[in-house]
CSV table of C-alpha atoms and ligand atoms in Angstrom, one decimal:
chain,number,residue,atom,x,y,z
A,1,MET,CA,3.5,-3.6,-1.3
A,2,CYS,CA,1.9,-7.1,-2.5
A,3,PHE,CA,-0.4,-7.3,0.4
A,4,GLN,CA,-2.3,-4.2,-1.1
A,5,PHE,CA,-3.1,-6.3,-4.3
A,6,TYR,CA,-3.4,-9.7,-2.9
A,7,GLU,CA,-6.5,-11.6,-3.9
A,8,GLY,CA,-5.8,-15.0,-2.8
A,9,LYS,CA,-3.8,-16.3,-5.6
A,10,GLY,CA,-0.3,-17.6,-5.2
A,11,TYR,CA,2.6,-20.2,-5.9
A,12,SER,CA,0.6,-23.2,-4.3
A,13,GLU,CA,-2.6,-23.9,-2.1
A,14,ASP,CA,-0.3,-24.1,0.9
A,15,PHE,CA,1.2,-20.7,0.1
A,16,THR,CA,-2.2,-19.0,-0.2
A,17,ASP,CA,-3.6,-20.8,2.9
A,18,HIS,CA,-0.6,-19.4,5.0
A,19,MET,CA,-0.7,-16.0,3.3
A,20,GLY,CA,-4.3,-15.7,4.0
A,21,ARG,CA,-3.6,-16.5,7.8
A,22,VAL,CA,-0.7,-14.0,8.0
A,23,ILE,CA,-2.9,-11.2,6.5
A,24,ALA,CA,-5.7,-11.9,8.8
A,25,GLN,CA,-3.7,-11.9,11.9
A,26,LEU,CA,-2.0,-8.7,10.8
A,27,GLU,CA,-5.3,-7.1,10.0
A,28,LYS,CA,-6.8,-8.2,13.2
A,29,ASP,CA,-4.4,-6.0,15.0
A,30,PRO,CA,-2.9,-3.4,12.7
A,31,SER,CA,-1.0,-1.6,15.6
A,32,GLN,CA,1.3,-4.6,16.1
A,33,GLU,CA,5.0,-4.1,15.2
A,34,VAL,CA,6.6,-6.0,12.2
A,35,LYS,CA,10.2,-6.2,11.7
A,36,LEU,CA,11.2,-5.1,8.0
A,37,THR,CA,13.3,-7.7,6.2
A,38,VAL,CA,14.5,-8.1,2.8
A,39,ALA,CA,15.2,-11.8,3.1
A,40,THR,CA,12.9,-14.8,3.5
A,41,ASP,CA,10.2,-13.9,6.2
A,42,VAL,CA,6.9,-15.0,7.8
A,43,VAL,CA,5.2,-14.9,4.4
A,44,CYS,CA,7.7,-17.3,2.8
A,45,ALA,CA,7.0,-20.3,5.3
A,46,ASN,CA,4.9,-22.5,2.9
A,47,CYS,CA,6.2,-21.1,-0.5
A,48,PRO,CA,7.6,-23.6,-3.0
A,49,ASN,CA,10.5,-21.1,-3.8
A,50,ASN,CA,11.6,-21.2,-0.1
A,51,GLU,CA,14.5,-23.7,-0.3
A,52,GLY,CA,15.6,-24.5,3.1
A,53,GLY,CA,14.8,-21.0,4.4
A,54,SER,CA,16.4,-19.1,1.3
A,55,CYS,CA,14.3,-17.7,-1.6
A,56,ASN,CA,15.4,-19.1,-5.1
A,57,SER,CA,14.3,-15.7,-6.4
A,58,LEU,CA,16.1,-13.8,-3.8
A,59,ASP,CA,17.8,-11.3,-6.0
A,60,LYS,CA,14.6,-10.1,-7.6
A,61,VAL,CA,12.7,-10.1,-4.3
A,62,LYS,CA,15.5,-8.3,-2.6
A,63,ARG,CA,15.5,-5.7,-5.1
A,64,TYR,CA,11.7,-5.0,-4.8
A,65,ASP,CA,12.0,-4.9,-1.0
A,66,GLU,CA,14.9,-2.6,-0.9
A,67,GLU,CA,13.3,-0.1,-3.4
A,68,VAL,CA,10.0,-0.1,-1.4
A,69,LEU,CA,12.1,0.6,1.8
A,70,LYS,CA,14.0,3.3,0.1
A,71,ALA,CA,10.8,4.9,-1.2
A,72,CYS,CA,9.3,4.9,2.3
A,73,ASN,CA,12.5,6.1,4.0
A,74,LEU,CA,12.8,3.1,6.1
A,75,VAL,CA,15.6,0.6,6.7
A,76,GLU,CA,15.9,-3.1,7.1
A,77,GLY,CA,15.7,-4.2,10.6
A,78,GLU,CA,13.3,-1.4,11.6
A,79,GLU,CA,10.4,-2.3,13.6
A,80,ILE,CA,7.1,-0.4,12.8
A,81,SER,CA,3.5,-0.9,13.2
A,82,PHE,CA,1.7,-2.9,10.5
A,83,ALA,CA,-0.7,0.0,10.0
A,84,LYS,CA,2.0,2.7,9.6
A,85,PHE,CA,4.0,0.5,7.2
A,86,THR,CA,0.8,-0.2,5.1
A,87,GLN,CA,0.0,3.5,5.0
A,88,LEU,CA,3.6,4.5,4.0
A,89,VAL,CA,3.8,1.9,1.2
A,90,ARG,CA,0.4,3.1,-0.2
A,91,SER,CA,1.4,6.9,0.1
A,92,GLU,CA,5.1,6.7,-1.0
A,93,THR,CA,4.9,3.9,-3.7
A,94,ILE,CA,1.6,3.1,-5.1
A,95,ASP,CA,0.0,6.8,-4.9
A,96,LYS,CA,3.2,8.0,-6.3
A,97,GLY,CA,2.9,5.8,-9.3
A,98,LEU,CA,6.2,4.0,-8.6
A,99,ARG,CA,4.8,0.3,-8.4
A,100,SER,CA,5.6,-0.7,-11.8
A,101,SER,CA,9.0,0.9,-12.0
A,102,ILE,CA,9.7,-1.5,-8.8
A,103,CYS,CA,8.4,-4.6,-9.7
A,104,GLU,CA,6.9,-4.5,-13.3
A,105,ASP,CA,9.0,-7.8,-14.0
A,106,CYS,CA,7.0,-9.9,-11.2
A,107,SER,CA,5.2,-12.6,-12.6
A,108,TRP,CA,2.2,-11.3,-10.8
A,109,ASP,CA,2.3,-7.8,-12.5
A,110,TYR,CA,-0.7,-8.8,-14.6
A,111,ILE,CA,-2.8,-9.1,-11.4
A,112,CYS,CA,-1.4,-5.9,-9.6
A,113,ARG,CA,-1.5,-3.6,-12.5
A,114,PRO,CA,-5.2,-3.3,-13.3
A,115,LYS,CA,-5.8,-3.1,-9.4
A,116,GLU,CA,-3.3,-0.2,-9.2
A,117,LYS,CA,-5.1,1.5,-11.9
A,118,GLU,CA,-8.4,0.9,-10.3
A,119,SER,CA,-7.1,2.4,-6.9
A,120,LYS,CA,-5.9,5.6,-8.7
A,121,ARG,CA,-9.3,6.1,-10.2
A,122,THR,CA,-11.0,5.5,-7.0
A,123,VAL,CA,-8.9,8.1,-5.3
A,124,LEU,CA,-9.6,10.4,-8.3
A,125,VAL,CA,-13.4,9.9,-8.1
A,126,ASP,CA,-13.4,10.3,-4.2
A,127,SER,CA,-11.7,13.8,-4.6
A,128,GLN,CA,-14.0,14.8,-7.3
A,129,LEU,CA,-17.0,13.8,-5.2
A,130,VAL,CA,-15.8,15.5,-2.3
A,131,ARG,CA,-15.4,18.7,-4.3
A,132,SER,CA,-18.8,18.4,-6.1
A,133,GLU,CA,-20.8,17.3,-3.1
A,134,ILE,CA,-19.3,19.3,-0.3
A,135,ILE,CA,-17.1,22.2,-1.4
A,136,ASP,CA,-19.0,23.2,-4.2
A,137,LYS,CA,-22.2,23.1,-2.3
A,138,GLY,CA,-20.8,25.3,0.5
A,139,LEU,CA,-21.1,22.6,3.1
A,140,ARG,CA,-17.4,22.7,4.2
A,141,SER,CA,-17.7,25.3,6.9
A,142,SER,CA,-20.8,23.7,8.4
A,143,ILE,CA,-19.0,20.4,8.6
A,144,CYS,CA,-15.6,21.7,10.0
A,145,GLY,CA,-16.0,25.5,10.5
A,146,ASP,CA,-14.8,24.8,14.2
A,147,CYS,CA,-11.5,23.4,13.0
A,148,SER,CA,-8.3,25.3,14.3
A,149,TRP,CA,-7.3,25.3,10.4
A,150,ASP,CA,-10.3,26.9,9.4
A,151,TYR,CA,-8.7,30.2,9.0
A,152,ILE,CA,-6.4,28.7,6.3
A,153,CYS,CA,-9.2,26.6,4.3
A,154,ARG,CA,-12.0,29.3,4.4
A,155,PRO,CA,-10.2,31.9,2.1
A,156,LYS,CA,-8.9,29.1,-0.3
A,157,GLU,CA,-12.6,27.8,-0.3
A,158,ASN,CA,-13.7,31.4,-1.0
A,159,GLU,CA,-11.3,31.6,-3.9
A,160,THR,CA,-12.5,28.3,-5.5
A,161,LYS,CA,-16.2,29.6,-5.6
B,201,LIG,S1,3.6,-7.2,-9.1
B,201,LIG,FE1,4.6,-8.7,-7.6
B,201,LIG,S2,6.0,-7.7,-6.4
B,201,LIG,FE2,4.8,-6.2,-7.3
B,201,LIG,S3,3.1,-5.8,-5.8
B,201,LIG,FE3,2.3,-7.4,-7.3
B,201,LIG,S4,2.8,-9.3,-6.4
B,201,LIG,FE4,4.1,-7.8,-5.2
B,202,LIG,S1,10.3,-14.0,-1.1
B,202,LIG,FE1,10.7,-15.8,-2.3
B,202,LIG,S2,10.1,-17.6,-0.8
B,202,LIG,FE2,9.2,-15.7,0.0
B,202,LIG,S3,7.0,-15.6,-0.8
B,202,LIG,FE3,8.4,-14.5,-2.2
B,202,LIG,S4,9.0,-16.1,-3.9
B,202,LIG,FE4,8.3,-17.1,-1.9
């Protein structure tokens, strides 16, 4: 979940350098599989809270991770593509407004909270734009009239006119 709001700030320069490299490597090939863990992982390598391979805030971090996995219907140890995991975290936690109930007590909440609000606003603006610029202008059928689901959308579109 933290990747979705990360903006290069972190516990130390070593941490942010490493975090940036991890994210770049995952984004280079989002189809690569990641193993889900609620303990210290690859992200923790250069974190000052990592004391000999164990996080000194583990209780809190474990609670966040477990709640995210539960919301996404995933389990620890599961392997899943980074793309699928990112998409699930977005749809099952952030888009459902669960982020703050999961990690409101995190010290970085002041960064993630406004970004979460902004991403909700963007989705709303996008859906309003699609309605006003495509559906309300009667362009849907010219865009996707040959879709196999057209028979479902066409009467709904007519009802909204
Ligand atoms: S508030 Fe903390 S735990 Fe929650 S998404 Fe942001 S960095 Fe991650
Ligand atoms: S889980 Fe702990 S060690 Fe890992 S990045 Fe977060 S605070 Fe640092």
